Amino acid sequence: MTNDRPRPLPRSFYARPTVEVARDLLGKVIRHGELSARIVETEAYLGVDDAAAHSARGPTPRTGVIFGPPGRAYVYLIYGMYYCLNIVAEPAGVAGCVLIRAVEPITAITGDTVKAYNGPGKLTRAMGITLEHYGVDVTRGPITIHMPPDRERIAIGVSPRVGIRQSADLPLRFFIQGNRFVSRAASREPRR
DNA sequence: AGTTCGATCGCCT
DNA sequence: GGCGATCGAACTG
């Protein structure tokens, strides 16, 4: 066939410390149906010592997947109108997830594509990801994550996370330096 | 039962 | 830089 479909990243990739998973997801390819895109910006949300994490106060019907096995999608509705996609990290029983904040589409790049993909609420809309994908196993589908076809070297930037108040000082945002799809907020110089 | 407010975004001044 | 959209989870009473 002309359409090669390499295996998704194995579950062991996700069964690691959340920060490692957040960094290593940069440059990986996320696929949903015919759409694929390279992950260029992520944020780590820790299970402990992170008041900003949705999992900070224990499992609820909404956050339960974060406490389960790694490699599952935690999707939630924010501000009543946008969906955010996270990938669960850490071994089963340990909370931790990685927010996908921006991606660079591999197919169909046009002039105004940047503003359709350079934010967590935008990329889900562009890729058709909604609450129906809550709990999806990204080692199986319909959303999957893969090694990139190339071995491009990337420079990783680190900064505090965007738009949170609790634990705002923690350097848990990671992005590919210089990539134009990195969200506007993330490209700002961190204050000091 | 009522209130608050958020891991956002786009439009307004 | 500020604010409204629009919903539900979490918190208050």
PDB file of C-alpha atoms (C1' of nucleotides) in Angstrom:
ATOM      1  CA  MET A   1       0.000   0.000   0.000  1.00  0.00           C
ATOM      2  CA  THR A   2       1.057   3.574  -0.472  1.00  0.00           C
ATOM      3  CA  ASN A   3      -0.149   4.580   2.955  1.00  0.00           C
ATOM      4  CA  ASP A   4       2.306   3.364   5.583  1.00  0.00           C
ATOM      5  CA  ARG A   5       0.985   3.468   9.106  1.00  0.00           C
ATOM      6  CA  PRO A   6       3.807   3.062  11.590  1.00  0.00           C
ATOM      7  CA  ARG A   7       2.908   1.767  14.981  1.00  0.00           C
ATOM      8  CA  PRO A   8       1.850   4.268  17.604  1.00  0.00           C
ATOM      9  CA  LEU A   9       4.264   4.997  20.441  1.00  0.00           C
ATOM     10  CA  PRO A  10       4.087   2.156  22.997  1.00  0.00           C
ATOM     11  CA  ARG A  11       2.422   2.497  26.370  1.00  0.00           C
ATOM     12  CA  SER A  12       5.845   2.424  28.047  1.00  0.00           C
ATOM     13  CA  PHE A  13       6.516   5.841  26.502  1.00  0.00           C
ATOM     14  CA  TYR A  14       3.760   7.318  28.657  1.00  0.00           C
ATOM     15  CA  ALA A  15       4.446   5.288  31.823  1.00  0.00           C
ATOM     16  CA  ARG A  16       7.167   7.709  32.903  1.00  0.00           C
ATOM     17  CA  PRO A  17       7.440  10.918  34.913  1.00  0.00           C
ATOM     18  CA  THR A  18       5.058  13.538  33.510  1.00  0.00           C
ATOM     19  CA  VAL A  19       7.795  16.083  32.829  1.00  0.00           C
ATOM     20  CA  GLU A  20       9.754  13.579  30.754  1.00  0.00           C
ATOM     21  CA  VAL A  21       6.670  12.707  28.746  1.00  0.00           C
ATOM     22  CA  ALA A  22       5.875  16.398  28.197  1.00  0.00           C
ATOM     23  CA  ARG A  23       9.357  17.085  26.841  1.00  0.00           C
ATOM     24  CA  ASP A  24       9.525  13.950  24.732  1.00  0.00           C
ATOM     25  CA  LEU A  25       6.130  14.555  23.124  1.00  0.00           C
ATOM     26  CA  LEU A  26       7.632  17.596  21.362  1.00  0.00           C
ATOM     27  CA  GLY A  27       8.223  16.743  17.709  1.00  0.00           C
ATOM     28  CA  LYS A  28       6.025  13.636  17.824  1.00  0.00           C
ATOM     29  CA  VAL A  29       3.180  13.245  15.340  1.00  0.00           C
ATOM     30  CA  ILE A  30      -0.430  13.181  16.479  1.00  0.00           C
ATOM     31  CA  ARG A  31      -2.941  11.697  14.064  1.00  0.00           C
ATOM     32  CA  HIS A  32      -6.725  11.746  13.942  1.00  0.00           C
ATOM     33  CA  GLY A  33      -8.283  10.310  10.826  1.00  0.00           C
ATOM     34  CA  GLU A  34      -6.531  11.790   7.815  1.00  0.00           C
ATOM     35  CA  LEU A  35      -5.116  14.709   9.797  1.00  0.00           C
ATOM     36  CA  SER A  36      -1.611  14.588  11.211  1.00  0.00           C
ATOM     37  CA  ALA A  37       0.348  17.249  13.005  1.00  0.00           C
ATOM     38  CA  ARG A  38       3.602  17.671  14.856  1.00  0.00           C
ATOM     39  CA  ILE A  39       3.392  18.532  18.544  1.00  0.00           C
ATOM     40  CA  VAL A  40       5.256  21.789  19.177  1.00  0.00           C
ATOM     41  CA  GLU A  41       4.097  22.915  22.645  1.00  0.00           C
ATOM     42  CA  THR A  42       3.097  21.025  25.792  1.00  0.00           C
ATOM     43  CA  GLU A  43       2.528  21.573  29.495  1.00  0.00           C
ATOM     44  CA  ALA A  44       3.005  19.099  32.338  1.00  0.00           C
ATOM     45  CA  TYR A  45       0.358  18.828  35.077  1.00  0.00           C
ATOM     46  CA  LEU A  46       1.632  16.849  38.022  1.00  0.00           C
ATOM     47  CA  GLY A  47      -0.354  14.596  40.285  1.00  0.00           C
ATOM     48  CA  VAL A  48       1.167  15.855  43.499  1.00  0.00           C
ATOM     49  CA  ASP A  49       2.501  19.222  44.600  1.00  0.00           C
ATOM     50  CA  ASP A  50       0.695  20.927  41.738  1.00  0.00           C
ATOM     51  CA  ALA A  51      -2.391  22.833  42.826  1.00  0.00           C
ATOM     52  CA  ALA A  52      -3.046  23.866  39.228  1.00  0.00           C
ATOM     53  CA  ALA A  53      -3.672  20.292  38.102  1.00  0.00           C
ATOM     54  CA  HIS A  54      -7.261  19.108  37.748  1.00  0.00           C
ATOM     55  CA  SER A  55      -6.191  15.956  39.560  1.00  0.00           C
ATOM     56  CA  ALA A  56      -4.965  17.908  42.595  1.00  0.00           C
ATOM     57  CA  ARG A  57      -7.997  17.032  44.748  1.00  0.00           C
ATOM     58  CA  GLY A  58      -8.342  13.402  43.908  1.00  0.00           C
ATOM     59  CA  PRO A  59     -10.286  11.544  41.237  1.00  0.00           C
ATOM     60  CA  THR A  60     -13.754  12.698  40.151  1.00  0.00           C
ATOM     61  CA  PRO A  61     -15.938  11.556  37.251  1.00  0.00           C
ATOM     62  CA  ARG A  62     -14.276  14.239  35.158  1.00  0.00           C
ATOM     63  CA  THR A  63     -10.656  13.622  36.156  1.00  0.00           C
ATOM     64  CA  GLY A  64     -10.736   9.892  36.776  1.00  0.00           C
ATOM     65  CA  VAL A  65      -8.841   8.985  33.617  1.00  0.00           C
ATOM     66  CA  ILE A  66      -5.816  10.940  34.873  1.00  0.00           C
ATOM     67  CA  PHE A  67      -5.415   8.371  37.658  1.00  0.00           C
ATOM     68  CA  GLY A  68      -5.724   5.398  35.338  1.00  0.00           C
ATOM     69  CA  PRO A  69      -3.354   3.717  32.891  1.00  0.00           C
ATOM     70  CA  PRO A  70      -1.008   5.898  30.815  1.00  0.00           C
ATOM     71  CA  GLY A  71      -1.512   6.715  27.159  1.00  0.00           C
ATOM     72  CA  ARG A  72      -5.175   7.662  27.452  1.00  0.00           C
ATOM     73  CA  ALA A  73      -6.734  10.965  26.412  1.00  0.00           C
ATOM     74  CA  TYR A  74      -8.045  13.337  29.075  1.00  0.00           C
ATOM     75  CA  VAL A  75     -10.354  15.733  27.232  1.00  0.00           C
ATOM     76  CA  TYR A  76     -12.322  18.399  29.041  1.00  0.00           C
ATOM     77  CA  LEU A  77     -14.579  21.321  28.197  1.00  0.00           C
ATOM     78  CA  ILE A  78     -13.258  24.719  29.215  1.00  0.00           C
ATOM     79  CA  TYR A  79     -15.090  28.041  29.329  1.00  0.00           C
ATOM     80  CA  GLY A  80     -18.139  26.275  27.974  1.00  0.00           C
ATOM     81  CA  MET A  81     -16.849  26.361  24.436  1.00  0.00           C
ATOM     82  CA  TYR A  82     -13.431  24.806  23.916  1.00  0.00           C
ATOM     83  CA  TYR A  83     -11.968  21.366  24.409  1.00  0.00           C
ATOM     84  CA  CYS A  84      -8.464  20.724  25.690  1.00  0.00           C
ATOM     85  CA  LEU A  85      -6.554  17.505  24.971  1.00  0.00           C
ATOM     86  CA  ASN A  86      -4.208  15.939  27.508  1.00  0.00           C
ATOM     87  CA  ILE A  87      -2.315  12.656  27.407  1.00  0.00           C
ATOM     88  CA  VAL A  88      -2.174  10.694  30.654  1.00  0.00           C
ATOM     89  CA  ALA A  89       1.348   9.952  31.947  1.00  0.00           C
ATOM     90  CA  GLU A  90       2.810   7.981  34.883  1.00  0.00           C
ATOM     91  CA  PRO A  91       2.018   4.345  35.714  1.00  0.00           C
ATOM     92  CA  ALA A  92      -1.588   3.393  36.474  1.00  0.00           C
ATOM     93  CA  GLY A  93      -2.589   4.664  39.895  1.00  0.00           C
ATOM     94  CA  VAL A  94      -0.342   7.733  39.712  1.00  0.00           C
ATOM     95  CA  ALA A  95      -1.835  11.009  38.481  1.00  0.00           C
ATOM     96  CA  GLY A  96      -0.170  13.135  35.827  1.00  0.00           C
ATOM     97  CA  CYS A  97      -0.971  14.381  32.340  1.00  0.00           C
ATOM     98  CA  VAL A  98       0.372  16.491  29.504  1.00  0.00           C
ATOM     99  CA  LEU A  99      -1.657  19.260  27.880  1.00  0.00           C
ATOM    100  CA  ILE A 100      -1.137  19.566  24.129  1.00  0.00           C
ATOM    101  CA  ARG A 101      -0.974  23.329  23.602  1.00  0.00           C
ATOM    102  CA  ALA A 102       0.005  23.685  19.943  1.00  0.00           C
ATOM    103  CA  VAL A 103       0.672  21.563  16.878  1.00  0.00           C
ATOM    104  CA  GLU A 104       2.048  22.128  13.392  1.00  0.00           C
ATOM    105  CA  PRO A 105      -0.122  20.450  10.766  1.00  0.00           C
ATOM    106  CA  ILE A 106       1.733  18.206   8.348  1.00  0.00           C
ATOM    107  CA  THR A 107      -0.944  18.257   5.689  1.00  0.00           C
ATOM    108  CA  ALA A 108      -2.857  21.178   4.204  1.00  0.00           C
ATOM    109  CA  ILE A 109      -0.689  24.041   5.386  1.00  0.00           C
ATOM    110  CA  THR A 110      -2.134  27.284   4.120  1.00  0.00           C
ATOM    111  CA  GLY A 111      -1.719  30.952   4.916  1.00  0.00           C
ATOM    112  CA  ASP A 112      -4.028  31.205   7.890  1.00  0.00           C
ATOM    113  CA  THR A 113      -3.340  27.748   9.253  1.00  0.00           C
ATOM    114  CA  VAL A 114      -1.177  29.031  12.088  1.00  0.00           C
ATOM    115  CA  LYS A 115      -3.986  30.659  13.996  1.00  0.00           C
ATOM    116  CA  ALA A 116      -6.094  27.510  13.644  1.00  0.00           C
ATOM    117  CA  TYR A 117      -3.536  25.335  15.435  1.00  0.00           C
ATOM    118  CA  ASN A 118      -1.544  27.571  17.789  1.00  0.00           C
ATOM    119  CA  GLY A 119      -3.575  27.082  20.969  1.00  0.00           C
ATOM    120  CA  PRO A 120      -5.033  24.219  23.021  1.00  0.00           C
ATOM    121  CA  GLY A 121      -8.654  25.120  22.258  1.00  0.00           C
ATOM    122  CA  LYS A 122      -7.936  25.724  18.601  1.00  0.00           C
ATOM    123  CA  LEU A 123      -6.062  22.574  17.701  1.00  0.00           C
ATOM    124  CA  THR A 124      -8.822  20.359  19.087  1.00  0.00           C
ATOM    125  CA  ARG A 125     -11.376  22.179  16.995  1.00  0.00           C
ATOM    126  CA  ALA A 126      -9.155  21.930  13.901  1.00  0.00           C
ATOM    127  CA  MET A 127      -8.553  18.200  14.431  1.00  0.00           C
ATOM    128  CA  GLY A 128     -12.114  17.309  15.389  1.00  0.00           C
ATOM    129  CA  ILE A 129     -11.313  16.301  18.967  1.00  0.00           C
ATOM    130  CA  THR A 130     -14.203  16.567  21.447  1.00  0.00           C
ATOM    131  CA  LEU A 131     -15.492  15.032  24.685  1.00  0.00           C
ATOM    132  CA  GLU A 132     -16.365  11.873  22.755  1.00  0.00           C
ATOM    133  CA  HIS A 133     -12.621  11.185  22.796  1.00  0.00           C
ATOM    134  CA  TYR A 134     -12.445  11.190  26.598  1.00  0.00           C
ATOM    135  CA  GLY A 135     -10.471   8.115  27.608  1.00  0.00           C
ATOM    136  CA  VAL A 136      -9.348   7.180  24.085  1.00  0.00           C
ATOM    137  CA  ASP A 137      -6.203   5.029  24.102  1.00  0.00           C
ATOM    138  CA  VAL A 138      -3.658   6.842  21.949  1.00  0.00           C
ATOM    139  CA  THR A 139      -1.706   3.611  21.501  1.00  0.00           C
ATOM    140  CA  ARG A 140      -4.799   2.235  19.709  1.00  0.00           C
ATOM    141  CA  GLY A 141      -6.914   5.013  18.193  1.00  0.00           C
ATOM    142  CA  PRO A 142      -8.847   6.757  16.815  1.00  0.00           C
ATOM    143  CA  ILE A 143      -6.342   9.350  18.022  1.00  0.00           C
ATOM    144  CA  THR A 144      -2.757   8.063  17.876  1.00  0.00           C
ATOM    145  CA  ILE A 145       0.736   9.437  18.454  1.00  0.00           C
ATOM    146  CA  HIS A 146       3.786   8.358  16.445  1.00  0.00           C
ATOM    147  CA  MET A 147       7.487   8.902  15.961  1.00  0.00           C
ATOM    148  CA  PRO A 148       8.117  11.588  13.328  1.00  0.00           C
ATOM    149  CA  PRO A 149       9.277  10.342   9.911  1.00  0.00           C
ATOM    150  CA  ASP A 150      12.486  12.343  10.207  1.00  0.00           C
ATOM    151  CA  ARG A 151      15.120  12.795  12.896  1.00  0.00           C
ATOM    152  CA  GLU A 152      15.041  16.557  12.904  1.00  0.00           C
ATOM    153  CA  ARG A 153      16.939  18.089  15.784  1.00  0.00           C
ATOM    154  CA  ILE A 154      14.875  20.450  17.891  1.00  0.00           C
ATOM    155  CA  ALA A 155      15.799  23.039  20.505  1.00  0.00           C
ATOM    156  CA  ILE A 156      13.462  22.842  23.477  1.00  0.00           C
ATOM    157  CA  GLY A 157      12.372  25.972  25.332  1.00  0.00           C
ATOM    158  CA  VAL A 158      11.072  25.878  28.913  1.00  0.00           C
ATOM    159  CA  SER A 159       8.923  28.412  30.747  1.00  0.00           C
ATOM    160  CA  PRO A 160       6.082  28.737  33.276  1.00  0.00           C
ATOM    161  CA  ARG A 161       2.653  27.543  32.200  1.00  0.00           C
ATOM    162  CA  VAL A 162       0.093  29.784  30.561  1.00  0.00           C
ATOM    163  CA  GLY A 163      -3.080  31.055  32.142  1.00  0.00           C
ATOM    164  CA  ILE A 164      -2.885  29.488  35.575  1.00  0.00           C
ATOM    165  CA  ARG A 165      -2.570  31.029  39.007  1.00  0.00           C
ATOM    166  CA  GLN A 166      -1.680  28.175  41.352  1.00  0.00           C
ATOM    167  CA  SER A 167       1.902  26.939  41.037  1.00  0.00           C
ATOM    168  CA  ALA A 168       2.427  29.588  38.380  1.00  0.00           C
ATOM    169  CA  ASP A 169       6.157  29.642  39.020  1.00  0.00           C
ATOM    170  CA  LEU A 170       6.868  26.061  38.014  1.00  0.00           C
ATOM    171  CA  PRO A 171       8.762  25.699  34.699  1.00  0.00           C
ATOM    172  CA  LEU A 172       6.440  23.087  33.225  1.00  0.00           C
ATOM    173  CA  ARG A 173       5.781  24.436  29.741  1.00  0.00           C
ATOM    174  CA  PHE A 174       7.861  23.049  26.911  1.00  0.00           C
ATOM    175  CA  PHE A 175       8.001  24.174  23.304  1.00  0.00           C
ATOM    176  CA  ILE A 176      10.075  23.885  20.150  1.00  0.00           C
ATOM    177  CA  GLN A 177      12.093  27.068  19.995  1.00  0.00           C
ATOM    178  CA  GLY A 178      11.457  29.142  16.901  1.00  0.00           C
ATOM    179  CA  ASN A 179       8.483  27.130  15.686  1.00  0.00           C
ATOM    180  CA  ARG A 180       5.862  29.522  14.379  1.00  0.00           C
ATOM    181  CA  PHE A 181       2.965  27.378  15.576  1.00  0.00           C
ATOM    182  CA  VAL A 182       3.913  27.818  19.224  1.00  0.00           C
ATOM    183  CA  SER A 183       1.105  29.758  20.884  1.00  0.00           C
ATOM    184  CA  ARG A 184       1.430  33.478  21.109  1.00  0.00           C
ATOM    185  CA  ALA A 185       1.363  33.494  24.888  1.00  0.00           C
ATOM    186  CA  ALA A 186       4.077  30.880  25.036  1.00  0.00           C
ATOM    187  CA  SER A 187       6.402  32.813  22.797  1.00  0.00           C
ATOM    188  CA  ARG A 188       6.499  35.754  25.177  1.00  0.00           C
ATOM    189  CA  GLU A 189       9.631  36.149  27.184  1.00  0.00           C
ATOM    190  CA  PRO A 190       9.117  34.942  30.735  1.00  0.00           C
ATOM    191  CA  ARG A 191       9.169  37.782  33.224  1.00  0.00           C
ATOM    192  CA  ARG A 192      11.719  38.123  35.906  1.00  0.00           C
TER     193      ARG A 192
ATOM    194  C1'  DA B   1     -30.116  25.601  44.952  1.00  0.00           C
ATOM    195  C1'  DG B   2     -27.231  29.290  43.957  1.00  0.00           C
ATOM    196  C1'  DT B   3     -22.662  31.139  42.998  1.00  0.00           C
ATOM    197  C1'  DT B   4     -18.146  31.281  41.350  1.00  0.00           C
ATOM    198  C1'  DC B   5     -14.738  30.815  38.082  1.00  0.00           C
ATOM    199  C1'  DG B   6     -11.656  28.369  34.916  1.00  0.00           C
ATOM    200  C1'  DA B   7      -5.149  24.688  31.724  1.00  0.00           C
ATOM    201  C1'  DT B   8      -9.486  29.854  26.108  1.00  0.00           C
ATOM    202  C1'  DC B   9     -10.281  32.688  22.318  1.00  0.00           C
ATOM    203  C1'  DG B  10     -11.547  36.601  19.535  1.00  0.00           C
ATOM    204  C1'  DC B  11     -13.131  41.050  19.427  1.00  0.00           C
ATOM    205  C1'  DC B  12     -13.153  45.644  21.534  1.00  0.00           C
ATOM    206  C1'  DT B  13     -10.902  50.005  23.071  1.00  0.00           C
TER     207       DT B  13
ATOM    208  C1'  DG C   1      -5.142  45.391  28.217  1.00  0.00           C
ATOM    209  C1'  DG C   2     -10.136  44.227  29.013  1.00  0.00           C
ATOM    210  C1'  DC C   3     -14.199  41.625  28.437  1.00  0.00           C
ATOM    211  C1'  DG C   4     -18.031  38.526  26.846  1.00  0.00           C
ATOM    212  C1'  DA C   5     -19.288  33.895  25.271  1.00  0.00           C
ATOM    213  C1'  DT C   6     -21.154  29.631  27.511  1.00  0.00           C
ATOM    214  C1'  DC C   7     -20.846  25.343  30.376  1.00  0.00           C
ATOM    215  C1'  DG C   8     -20.154  22.352  34.201  1.00  0.00           C
ATOM    216  C1'  DA C   9     -17.397  21.138  38.271  1.00  0.00           C
ATOM    217  C1'  DA C  10     -16.552  22.524  42.746  1.00  0.00           C
ATOM    218  C1'  DC C  11     -17.764  25.039  46.571  1.00  0.00           C
ATOM    219  C1'  DT C  12     -21.061  27.541  49.792  1.00  0.00           C
ATOM    220  C1'  DG C  13     -25.238  27.578  52.445  1.00  0.00           C
TER     221       DG C  13
END
